[in-house]
XYZ file of C-alpha atoms in Angstrom:
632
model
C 0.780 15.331 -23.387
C 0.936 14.090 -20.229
C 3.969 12.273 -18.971
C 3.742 8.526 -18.299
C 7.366 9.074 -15.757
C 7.279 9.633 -12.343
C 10.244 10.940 -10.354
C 10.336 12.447 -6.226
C 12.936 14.890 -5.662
C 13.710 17.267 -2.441
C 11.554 20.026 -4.416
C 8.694 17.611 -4.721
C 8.842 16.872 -1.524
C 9.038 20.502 -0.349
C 6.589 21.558 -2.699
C 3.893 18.893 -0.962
C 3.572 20.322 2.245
C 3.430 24.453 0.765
C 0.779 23.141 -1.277
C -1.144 21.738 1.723
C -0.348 24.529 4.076
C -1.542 26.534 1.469
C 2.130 28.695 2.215
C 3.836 30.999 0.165
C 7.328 31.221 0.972
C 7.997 34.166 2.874
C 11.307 35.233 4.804
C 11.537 33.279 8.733
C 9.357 34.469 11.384
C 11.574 34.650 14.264
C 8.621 35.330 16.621
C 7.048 31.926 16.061
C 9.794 30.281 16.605
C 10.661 31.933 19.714
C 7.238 31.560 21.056
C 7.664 27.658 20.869
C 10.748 27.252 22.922
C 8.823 29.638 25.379
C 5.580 27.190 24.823
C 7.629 24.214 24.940
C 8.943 25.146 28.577
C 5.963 26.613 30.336
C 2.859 24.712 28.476
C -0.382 25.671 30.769
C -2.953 23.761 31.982
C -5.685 25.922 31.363
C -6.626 26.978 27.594
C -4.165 30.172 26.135
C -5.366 32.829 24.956
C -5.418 33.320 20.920
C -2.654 34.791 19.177
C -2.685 38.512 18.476
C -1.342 38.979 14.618
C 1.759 40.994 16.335
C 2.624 37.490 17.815
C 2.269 36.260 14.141
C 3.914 39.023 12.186
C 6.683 40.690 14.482
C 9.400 41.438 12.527
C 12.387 40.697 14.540
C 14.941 42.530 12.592
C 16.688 45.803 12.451
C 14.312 48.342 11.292
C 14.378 49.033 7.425
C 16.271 52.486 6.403
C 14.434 55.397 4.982
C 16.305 55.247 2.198
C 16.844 51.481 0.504
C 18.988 52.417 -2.123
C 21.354 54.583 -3.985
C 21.749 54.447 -7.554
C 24.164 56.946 -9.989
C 23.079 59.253 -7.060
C 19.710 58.581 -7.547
C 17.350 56.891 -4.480
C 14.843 54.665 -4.006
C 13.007 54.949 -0.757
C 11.692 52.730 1.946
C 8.171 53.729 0.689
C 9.171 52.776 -3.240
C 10.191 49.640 -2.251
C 7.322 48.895 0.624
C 4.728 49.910 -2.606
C 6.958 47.441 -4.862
C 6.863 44.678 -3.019
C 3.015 44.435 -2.017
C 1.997 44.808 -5.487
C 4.283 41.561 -6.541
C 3.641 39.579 -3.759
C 1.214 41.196 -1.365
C -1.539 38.548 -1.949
C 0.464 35.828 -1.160
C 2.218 36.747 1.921
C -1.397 38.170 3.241
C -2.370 34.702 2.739
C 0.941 33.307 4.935
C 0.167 35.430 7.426
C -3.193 34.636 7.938
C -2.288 31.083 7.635
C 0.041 30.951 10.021
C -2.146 32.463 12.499
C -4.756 30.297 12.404
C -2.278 27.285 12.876
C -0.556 28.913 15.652
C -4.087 29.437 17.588
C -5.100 25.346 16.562
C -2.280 24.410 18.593
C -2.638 26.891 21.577
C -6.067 25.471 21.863
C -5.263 21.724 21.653
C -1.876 22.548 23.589
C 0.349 21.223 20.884
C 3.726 22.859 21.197
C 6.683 22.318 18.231
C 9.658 23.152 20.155
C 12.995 24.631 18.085
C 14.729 21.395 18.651
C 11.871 19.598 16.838
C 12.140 21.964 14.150
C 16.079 21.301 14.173
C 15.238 17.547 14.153
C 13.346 17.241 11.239
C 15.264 19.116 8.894
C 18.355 16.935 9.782
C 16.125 13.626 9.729
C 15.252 15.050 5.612
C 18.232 15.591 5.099
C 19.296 12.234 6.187
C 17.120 11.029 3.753
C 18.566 12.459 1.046
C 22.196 11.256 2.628
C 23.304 15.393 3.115
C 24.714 17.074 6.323
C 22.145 19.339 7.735
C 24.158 22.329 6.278
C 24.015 20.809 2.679
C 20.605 19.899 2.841
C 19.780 23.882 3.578
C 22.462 25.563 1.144
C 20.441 23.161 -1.578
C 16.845 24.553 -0.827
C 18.277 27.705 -0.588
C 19.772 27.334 -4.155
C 16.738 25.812 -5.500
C 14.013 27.880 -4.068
C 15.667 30.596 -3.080
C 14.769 29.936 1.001
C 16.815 31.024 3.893
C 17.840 28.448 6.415
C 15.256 30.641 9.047
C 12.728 31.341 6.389
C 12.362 27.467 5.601
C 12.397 26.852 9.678
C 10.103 28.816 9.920
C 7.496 28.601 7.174
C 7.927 25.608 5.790
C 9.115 22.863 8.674
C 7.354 24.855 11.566
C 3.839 24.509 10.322
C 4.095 21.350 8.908
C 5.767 19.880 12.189
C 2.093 21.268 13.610
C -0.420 20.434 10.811
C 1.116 16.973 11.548
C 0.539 17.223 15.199
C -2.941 18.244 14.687
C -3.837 15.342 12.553
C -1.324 12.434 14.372
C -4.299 10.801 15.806
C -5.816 9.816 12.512
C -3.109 8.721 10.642
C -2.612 4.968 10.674
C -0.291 3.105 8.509
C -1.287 -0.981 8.385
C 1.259 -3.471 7.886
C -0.774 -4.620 5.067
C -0.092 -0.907 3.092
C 4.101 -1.329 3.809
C 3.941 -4.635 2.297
C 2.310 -2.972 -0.720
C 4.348 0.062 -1.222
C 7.270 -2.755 -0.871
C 6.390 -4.754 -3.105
C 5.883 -1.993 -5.323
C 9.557 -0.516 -4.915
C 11.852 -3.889 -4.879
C 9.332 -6.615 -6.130
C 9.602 -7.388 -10.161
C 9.879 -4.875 -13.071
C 8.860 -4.784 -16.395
C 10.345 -2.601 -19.342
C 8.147 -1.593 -22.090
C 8.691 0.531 -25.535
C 5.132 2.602 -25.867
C 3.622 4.157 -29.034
C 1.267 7.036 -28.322
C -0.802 9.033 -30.702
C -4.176 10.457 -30.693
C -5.778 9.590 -33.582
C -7.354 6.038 -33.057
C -7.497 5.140 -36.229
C -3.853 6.047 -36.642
C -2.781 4.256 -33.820
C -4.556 0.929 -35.193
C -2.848 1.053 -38.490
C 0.652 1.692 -36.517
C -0.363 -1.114 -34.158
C -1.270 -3.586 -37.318
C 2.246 -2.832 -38.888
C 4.156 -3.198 -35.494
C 2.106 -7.213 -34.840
C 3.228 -8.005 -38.247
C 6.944 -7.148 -37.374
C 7.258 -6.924 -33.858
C 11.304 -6.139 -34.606
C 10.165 -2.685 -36.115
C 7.781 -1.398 -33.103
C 11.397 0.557 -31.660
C 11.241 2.164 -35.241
C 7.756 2.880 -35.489
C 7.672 4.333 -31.964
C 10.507 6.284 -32.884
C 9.244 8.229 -36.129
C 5.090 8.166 -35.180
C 4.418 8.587 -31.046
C 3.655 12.038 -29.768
C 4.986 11.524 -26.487
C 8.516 13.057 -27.086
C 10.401 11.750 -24.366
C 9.948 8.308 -24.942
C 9.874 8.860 -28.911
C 13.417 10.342 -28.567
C 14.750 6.857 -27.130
C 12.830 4.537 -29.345
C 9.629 4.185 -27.257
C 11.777 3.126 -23.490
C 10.078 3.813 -20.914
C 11.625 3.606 -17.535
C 10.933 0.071 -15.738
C 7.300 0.486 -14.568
C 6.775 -1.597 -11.091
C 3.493 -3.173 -9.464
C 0.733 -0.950 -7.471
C 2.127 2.042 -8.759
C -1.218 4.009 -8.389
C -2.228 5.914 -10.870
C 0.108 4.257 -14.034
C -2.244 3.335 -16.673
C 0.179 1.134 -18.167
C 0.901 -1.207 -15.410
C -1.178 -4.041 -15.894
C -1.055 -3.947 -19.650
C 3.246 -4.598 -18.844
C 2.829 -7.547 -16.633
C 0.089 -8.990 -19.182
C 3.094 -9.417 -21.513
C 6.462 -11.618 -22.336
C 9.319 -10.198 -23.534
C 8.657 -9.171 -27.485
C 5.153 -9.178 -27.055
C 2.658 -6.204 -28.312
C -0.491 -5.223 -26.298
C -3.694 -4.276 -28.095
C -4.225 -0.350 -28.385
C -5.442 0.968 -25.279
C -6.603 4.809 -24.351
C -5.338 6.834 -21.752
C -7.050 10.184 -21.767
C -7.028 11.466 -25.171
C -3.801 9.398 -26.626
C -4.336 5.697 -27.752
C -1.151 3.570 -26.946
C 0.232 -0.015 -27.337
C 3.165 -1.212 -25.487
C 5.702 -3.710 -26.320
C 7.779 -5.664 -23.426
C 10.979 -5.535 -23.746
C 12.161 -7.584 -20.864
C 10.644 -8.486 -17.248
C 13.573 -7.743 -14.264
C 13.106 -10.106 -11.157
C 12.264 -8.828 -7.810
C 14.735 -7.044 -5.473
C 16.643 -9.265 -2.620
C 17.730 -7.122 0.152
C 18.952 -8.699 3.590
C 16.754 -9.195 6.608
C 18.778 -6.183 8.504
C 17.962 -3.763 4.954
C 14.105 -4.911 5.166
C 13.965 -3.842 8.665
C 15.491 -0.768 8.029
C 13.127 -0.122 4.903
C 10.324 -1.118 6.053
C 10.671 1.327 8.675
C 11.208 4.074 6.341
C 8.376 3.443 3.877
C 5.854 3.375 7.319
C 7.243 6.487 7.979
C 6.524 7.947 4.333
C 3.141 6.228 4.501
C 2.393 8.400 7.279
C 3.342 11.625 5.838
C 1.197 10.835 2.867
C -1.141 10.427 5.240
C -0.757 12.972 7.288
C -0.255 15.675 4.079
C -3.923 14.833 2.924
C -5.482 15.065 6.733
C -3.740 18.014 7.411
C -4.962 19.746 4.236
C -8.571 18.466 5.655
C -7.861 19.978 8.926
C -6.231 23.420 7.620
C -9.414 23.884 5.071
C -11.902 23.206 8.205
C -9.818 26.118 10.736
C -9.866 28.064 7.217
C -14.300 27.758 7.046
C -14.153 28.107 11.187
C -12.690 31.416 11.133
C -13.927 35.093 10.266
C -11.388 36.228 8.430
C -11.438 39.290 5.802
C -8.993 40.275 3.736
C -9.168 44.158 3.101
C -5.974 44.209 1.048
C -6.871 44.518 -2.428
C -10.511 45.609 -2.089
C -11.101 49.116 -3.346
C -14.160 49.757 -0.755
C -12.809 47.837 1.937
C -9.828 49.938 1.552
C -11.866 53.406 1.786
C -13.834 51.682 4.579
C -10.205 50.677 7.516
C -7.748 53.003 6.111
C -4.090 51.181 7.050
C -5.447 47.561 7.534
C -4.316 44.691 5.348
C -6.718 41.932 6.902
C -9.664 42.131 9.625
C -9.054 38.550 11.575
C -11.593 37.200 14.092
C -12.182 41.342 14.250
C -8.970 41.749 14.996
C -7.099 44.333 12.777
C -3.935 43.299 10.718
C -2.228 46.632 9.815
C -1.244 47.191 6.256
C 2.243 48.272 7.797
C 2.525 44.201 8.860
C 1.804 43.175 5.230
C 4.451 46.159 4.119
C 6.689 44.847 6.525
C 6.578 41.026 5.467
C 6.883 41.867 1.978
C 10.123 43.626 2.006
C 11.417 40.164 4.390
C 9.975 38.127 1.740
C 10.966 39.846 -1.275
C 12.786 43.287 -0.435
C 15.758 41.998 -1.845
C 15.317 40.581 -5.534
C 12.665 43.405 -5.447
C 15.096 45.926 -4.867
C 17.608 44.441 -7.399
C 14.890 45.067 -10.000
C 14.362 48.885 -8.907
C 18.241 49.196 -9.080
C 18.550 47.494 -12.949
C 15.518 50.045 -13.693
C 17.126 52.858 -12.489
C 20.654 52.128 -13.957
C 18.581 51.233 -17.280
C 16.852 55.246 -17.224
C 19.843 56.828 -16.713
C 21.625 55.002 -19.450
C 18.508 55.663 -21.661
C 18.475 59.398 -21.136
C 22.449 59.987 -21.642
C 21.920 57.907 -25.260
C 18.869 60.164 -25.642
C 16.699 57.453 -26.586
C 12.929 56.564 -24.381
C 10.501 53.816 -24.740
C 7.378 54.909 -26.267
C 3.655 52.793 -25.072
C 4.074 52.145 -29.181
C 7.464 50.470 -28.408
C 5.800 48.517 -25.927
C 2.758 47.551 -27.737
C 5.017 46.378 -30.338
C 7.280 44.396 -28.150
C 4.286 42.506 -26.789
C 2.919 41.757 -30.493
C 6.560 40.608 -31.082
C 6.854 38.195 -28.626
C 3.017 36.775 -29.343
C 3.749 36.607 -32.847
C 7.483 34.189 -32.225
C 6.075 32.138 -29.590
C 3.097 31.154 -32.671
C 0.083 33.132 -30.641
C -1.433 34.373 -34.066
C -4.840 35.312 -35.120
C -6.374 33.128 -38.212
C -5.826 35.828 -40.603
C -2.062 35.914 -39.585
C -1.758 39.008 -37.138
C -0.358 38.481 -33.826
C -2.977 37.248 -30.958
C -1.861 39.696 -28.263
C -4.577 39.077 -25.971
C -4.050 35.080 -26.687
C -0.454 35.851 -25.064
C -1.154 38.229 -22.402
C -3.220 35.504 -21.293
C -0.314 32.871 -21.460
C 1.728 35.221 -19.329
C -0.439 35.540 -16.618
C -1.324 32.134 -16.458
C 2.571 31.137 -16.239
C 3.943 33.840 -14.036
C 0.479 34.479 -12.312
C 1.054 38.535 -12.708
C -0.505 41.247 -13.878
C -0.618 43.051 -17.135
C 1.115 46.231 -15.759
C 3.870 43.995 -13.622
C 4.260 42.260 -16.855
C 4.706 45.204 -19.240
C 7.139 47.359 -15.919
C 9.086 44.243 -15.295
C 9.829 42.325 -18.809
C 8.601 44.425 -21.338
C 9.754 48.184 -20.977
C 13.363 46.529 -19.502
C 13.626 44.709 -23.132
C 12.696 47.335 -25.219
C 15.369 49.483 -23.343
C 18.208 47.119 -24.011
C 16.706 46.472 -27.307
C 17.076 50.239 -28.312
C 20.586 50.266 -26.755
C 21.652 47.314 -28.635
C 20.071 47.855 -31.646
C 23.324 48.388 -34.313
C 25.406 45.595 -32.448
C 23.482 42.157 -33.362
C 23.338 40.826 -37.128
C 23.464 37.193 -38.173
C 25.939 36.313 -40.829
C 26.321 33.147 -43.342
C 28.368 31.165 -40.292
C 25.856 31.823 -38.096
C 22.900 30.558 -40.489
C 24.739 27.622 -41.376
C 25.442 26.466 -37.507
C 22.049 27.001 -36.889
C 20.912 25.069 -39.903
C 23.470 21.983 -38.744
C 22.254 22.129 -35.202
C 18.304 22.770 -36.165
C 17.638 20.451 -39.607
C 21.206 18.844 -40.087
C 22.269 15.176 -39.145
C 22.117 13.676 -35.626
C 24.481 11.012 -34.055
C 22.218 8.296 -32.527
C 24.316 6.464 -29.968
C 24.352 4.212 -26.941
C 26.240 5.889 -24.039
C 27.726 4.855 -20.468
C 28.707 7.614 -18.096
C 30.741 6.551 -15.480
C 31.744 9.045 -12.409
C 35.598 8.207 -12.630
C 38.274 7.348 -15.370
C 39.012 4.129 -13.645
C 35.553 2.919 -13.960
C 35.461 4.185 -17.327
C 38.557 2.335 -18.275
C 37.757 -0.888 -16.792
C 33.887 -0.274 -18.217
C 35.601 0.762 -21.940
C 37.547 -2.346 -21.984
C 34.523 -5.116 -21.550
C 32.344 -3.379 -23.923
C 35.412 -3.811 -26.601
C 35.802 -7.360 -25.151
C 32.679 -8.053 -26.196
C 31.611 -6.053 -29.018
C 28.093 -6.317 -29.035
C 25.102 -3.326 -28.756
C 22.747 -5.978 -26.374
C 26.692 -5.976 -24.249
C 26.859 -2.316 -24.351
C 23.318 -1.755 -23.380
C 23.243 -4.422 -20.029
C 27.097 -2.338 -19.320
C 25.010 0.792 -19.144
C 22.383 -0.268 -16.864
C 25.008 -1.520 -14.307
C 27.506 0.997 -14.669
C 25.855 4.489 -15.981
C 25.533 7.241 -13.241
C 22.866 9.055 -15.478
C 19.353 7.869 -14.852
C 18.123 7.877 -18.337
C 21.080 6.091 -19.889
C 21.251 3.995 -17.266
C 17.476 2.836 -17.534
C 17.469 2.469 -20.718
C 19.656 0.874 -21.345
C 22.548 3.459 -22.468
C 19.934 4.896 -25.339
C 20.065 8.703 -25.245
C 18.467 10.869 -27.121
C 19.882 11.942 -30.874
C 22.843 14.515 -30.568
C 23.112 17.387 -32.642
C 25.656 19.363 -34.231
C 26.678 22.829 -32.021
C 24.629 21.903 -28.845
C 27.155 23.165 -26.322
C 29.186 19.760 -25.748
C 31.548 20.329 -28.285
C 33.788 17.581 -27.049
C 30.737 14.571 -26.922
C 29.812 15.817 -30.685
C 33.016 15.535 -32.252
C 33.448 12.114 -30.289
C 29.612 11.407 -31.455
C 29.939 12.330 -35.126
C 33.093 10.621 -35.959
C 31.793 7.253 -34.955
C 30.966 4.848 -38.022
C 27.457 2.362 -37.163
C 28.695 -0.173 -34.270
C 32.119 1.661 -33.594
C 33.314 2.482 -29.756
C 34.703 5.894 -28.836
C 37.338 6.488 -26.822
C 36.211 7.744 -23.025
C 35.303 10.979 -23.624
C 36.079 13.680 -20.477
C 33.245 16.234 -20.633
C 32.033 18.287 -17.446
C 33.869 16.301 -14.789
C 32.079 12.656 -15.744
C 33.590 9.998 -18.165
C 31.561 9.238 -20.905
C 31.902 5.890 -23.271
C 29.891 6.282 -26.852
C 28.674 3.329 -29.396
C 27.228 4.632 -32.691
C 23.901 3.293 -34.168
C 24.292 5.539 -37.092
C 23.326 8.985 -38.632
C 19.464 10.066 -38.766
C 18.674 11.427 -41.628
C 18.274 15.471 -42.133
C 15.249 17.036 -41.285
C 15.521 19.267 -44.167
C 17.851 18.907 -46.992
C 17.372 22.758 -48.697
C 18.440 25.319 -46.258
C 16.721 27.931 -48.210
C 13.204 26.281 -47.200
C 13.874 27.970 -43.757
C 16.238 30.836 -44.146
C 13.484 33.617 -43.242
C 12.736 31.547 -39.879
C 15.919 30.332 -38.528
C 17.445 33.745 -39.388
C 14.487 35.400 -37.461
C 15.562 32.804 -34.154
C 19.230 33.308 -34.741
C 18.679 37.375 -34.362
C 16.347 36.737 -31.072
C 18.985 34.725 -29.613
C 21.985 36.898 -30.811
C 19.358 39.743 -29.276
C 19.174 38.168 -25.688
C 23.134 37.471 -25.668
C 23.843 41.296 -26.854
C 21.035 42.553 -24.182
C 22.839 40.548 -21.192
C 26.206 41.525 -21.738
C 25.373 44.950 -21.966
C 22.958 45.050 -19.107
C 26.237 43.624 -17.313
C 28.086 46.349 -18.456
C 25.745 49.292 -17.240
C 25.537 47.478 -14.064
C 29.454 46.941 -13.536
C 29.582 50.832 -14.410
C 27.090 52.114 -12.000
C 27.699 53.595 -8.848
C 25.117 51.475 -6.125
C 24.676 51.707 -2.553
C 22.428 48.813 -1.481
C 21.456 49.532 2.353
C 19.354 46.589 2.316
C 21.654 44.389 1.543
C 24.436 46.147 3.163
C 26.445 46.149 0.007
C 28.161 48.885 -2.014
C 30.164 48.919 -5.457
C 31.928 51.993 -6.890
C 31.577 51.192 -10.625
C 33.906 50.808 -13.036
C 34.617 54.432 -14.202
C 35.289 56.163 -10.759
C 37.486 53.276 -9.862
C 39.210 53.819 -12.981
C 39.142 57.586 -11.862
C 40.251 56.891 -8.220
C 43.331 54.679 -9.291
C 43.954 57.664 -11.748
C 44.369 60.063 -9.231
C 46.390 57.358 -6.588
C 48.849 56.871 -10.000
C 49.109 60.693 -10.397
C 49.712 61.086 -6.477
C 52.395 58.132 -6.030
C 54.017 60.026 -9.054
C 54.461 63.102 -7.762
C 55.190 61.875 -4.589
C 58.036 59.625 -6.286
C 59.496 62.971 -7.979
């Protein structure tokens, strides 16, 4: 269903401007970048010439050894990995290419030039925003997305610096659209509970019991609504604000006072009625903070602004240009043997595309060819081999636990395939080489280490069907907060207390918004420590403060929920069937670990090297035996 919450993060905002670029993130193209500082210092009078796709494309690094790889004394070749790479990603960075080539030559032509201090300047200015050091701001995209501080330069802040250049003209920001999107951020707020289900009629009778006992709507939305989220934490919803485009249940919020229950309402295909909890008065920042934030939302106006002109602009040098992309079109192929693309009839050479491929992906690529190779030669010294009937069977394995079945009960294979490709946007045969064949290997290799005993069926049953602690919770960022935070809530012992503490004091956005309600915890989740805390709580009680994963945690029991189900026996063949998949993938990492830790790997890529595990032992062997003798 879709989600009524809206949320901006650093991702988001990345995420924005690849979207409009129409980018895929490929590794830094130092040859752009140089060719701006050499713009930026001797920009012409007279129209420049268009880019060649060398000027695009130049690599700009050492070249690429003939051999990639050593593994157990097998290789893997510059060629193996070149073939690898464009068949995971070689539409994609085709597509970068060509996109970045027709951005460079916009800006030759209009004489826009995006110098490498501009560049530098704008990733510190976003990371400003997000209060990081220029240094933090980079190791965190490069955790999240997996982008080098030169590949995000490059691809990502170089052509939207330009796209943004190209459309700066058109891009006007009135004061009348600050005051909105101000008014919108720190004017009033109103906090609703929501019940949404998608059966009208349903929804009406829900509605009917909620008017006539407006006290039990938190219950109703609890047990009835289909939207999960907000089910989990008795209907809350986060406090909705005014002109907040696109939220259907704005003006339904502000139509209400506190306790009140809207008529049912549709939004798509889920009817909903909202209750108001309580209505939060406006924001009052000083006249030195407006400045300042007015100044920021005109500047996020304009890159709103300047996102949807740019993707304008980009689709119009897109329909202006001749471009054809030979790559992946069997007669084209036959037809300019060794060319990726044909742009403006100039020739792209497939060597470029190999080339970009390996800088985008060469390395996680090459990881994969190493784990494949360590994974045959452990395979052929247990003498066991995957079979296309393995395979096949794998597939209708996974189909058949993630519910993809025909009507007649048989797994829906092609109902799955179909899944994958839509998720991972692969192939079949990238699919079945790269997930598949890997997991029926460890599978075989594992096969007579996993079984699920009476413990392990009963831990699952407790943590699947068994009781959950419903609570109200405060996390605080430091035990003297937590102290001084513990001690007022036992002042005043009250859950409305408790729930106002959290939404001054709680560092975690849900508890804090709603007012410390979190979802339901369960037995054998991985927080050990909040559970026992949790489950030893009688209705109304106050924990202790509870140290869990560096944060300071404060509980107040509403009370037990009842069981889901009562006879474990009702789901013994399922949950038994889970607990063996999960035991499965624990086995089939730590024993893919060991193969690896064992292997003997020279990564020339990478520059990297390991010995493995059994000639060290033998090396230290022989270095014992020698300082031995020598001792005698």
């Amino acid at each position: 269903m879709k989600s009524f919450c809206k949320h901006s993060s650093i991702v988001t905002i990345l995420n924005c401007w690849i979207c409009v670029i129409g980018l895929c993130i490929v590794q830094a193209n130092s040859s752009m970048a140089q060719s701006t500082k050499v713009q930026a210092k001797t920009a012409s009078a007279t129209k420049p010439a268009p880019p060649s796709t060398d000027s695009v494309t130049h690599q700009g690094n050492a070249q690429v050894p003939a051999v990639v790889a050593t593994v157990n004394g097998q290789t893997i070749s510059h060629e193996e990995l070149a073939k690898l790479c464009v068949q995971r990603c070689g539409d994609e960075v085709l597509d970068n290419v060509l996109n970045k080539f027709l951005i460079v030559q916009a800006c030759q032509a209009q004489q826009i030039t995006i110098s490498q201090k501009d560049v530098d300047d704008e990733i510190g200015r976003i990371a400003a925003k997000f209060s990081l050091t220029t240094n933090m701001y980079l190791k965190l995209i490069e955790d999240q997305r997996d982008i080098r501080a030169e590949q995000y330069a490059a691809d990502v802040v170089w052509p939207m610096l330009a796209l943004r250049a190209l459309a700066r003209d058109k891009a006007a920001v009135t004061q009348a659209d600050i005051d909105k999107t101000y008014n919108a951020e720190f004017g009033p707020k109103v906090q609703v509970r929501m019940l949404a289900i998608d059966n009208e009629a349903k929804a009406k009778e829900l509605w009917q019991q909620a008017k006539a006992n407006p006290d039990s709507f938190k219950i109703i939305a609890k047990q009835h609504s289909q939207d999960p989220a907000s089910a989990s934490v008795e209907g809350l919803l986060p406090p909705i604000r005014r002109f907040d485009a696109g939220d259907p249940i704005e003006k339904v919020a502000f139509s209400l006072q506190p306790n009140q229950i809207s008529d049912v309402f549709q939004v798509g295909e889920m009817h909903l009625c909202v209750q108001c909890v309580r209505h939060l008065p406006a924001a009052t920042p000083s006249t030195e903070q407006i400045a300042d934030i007015q100044r920021n939302i005109r500047r996020e106006l304009e890159d709103v602004k300047l996102r949807e002109i740019a993707e304008s602009i980009f689709k119009m040098l897109r329909e202006q240009s001749s471009i054809v992309k030979v790559f992946g079109n069997r007669e084209l192929e036959n037809q300019n043997s060794g060319v990726a693309a044909i742009i403006n009839r100039q020739n792209m050479p497939m060597k470029t595309l190999e080339d970009e491929c390996i800088k985008r992906a060469g390395a996680k690529v090459l990881d994969g060819a190493i784990h494949r190779k360590v994974l045959e030669g452990a395979l052929q010294a247990a003498n066991l081999t995957v079979t296309q009937a393995d395979m096949d069977q794998e597939v209708a394995r996974a189909a058949e636990y993630y519910g993809m079945r025909h009507p007649d009960g048989r797994p829906n294979v092609e109902a799955w395939l179909k899944e994958v490709l839509t998720d991972d946007a692969a192939t079949v045969d990238l699919y079945l080489t790269d997930v598949v064949w890997p997991t029926v290997a460890l599978k075989k290799m594992i096969a007579d280490k996993v079984a699920v005993d009476e413990k392990d069926f009963q831990k699952g049953f407790e943590s699947n069907y068994g009781q959950r602690a419903e609570v109200l919770a405060i996390v605080c960022s430091n035990q003297r907060t937590a102290q001084e935070v513990w001690q007022l809530a036992r002042d005043n012992p009250t859950e409305q207390f408790f729930g106002e503490l959290a939404a001054q004091y709680s560092v975690e956005p849900s508890s804090r918004s709603n007012y410390g309600k979190i979802p339901p915890l369960r037995r054998h989740s991985g927080q050990p420590t909040l559970e026992d805390a949790a489950f030893k709580l009688q209705p109304g009680e106050l924990s202790g403060i509870v140290e869990t994963g560096g944060q300071y945690i404060i509980l107040r029991s509403q009370g037990m929920t009842s069981p889901v189900v009562s006879d474990p026996e009702v789901v013994r063949a399922d949950l038994t069937k889970d607990l063996i998949e999960k035991k499965q993938r624990i086995a089939m990492e730590k024993h893919l670990s060991g193969l690896m830790d064992a292997a003997q790997i020279d990564n020339f890529l990478q520059r990297k090297s390991q010995l493995g595990t059994s000639a060290t032992q033998a090396s230290l062997k022989v270095i014992k035996e020698e300082t031995l003798s020598s001792q005698r």
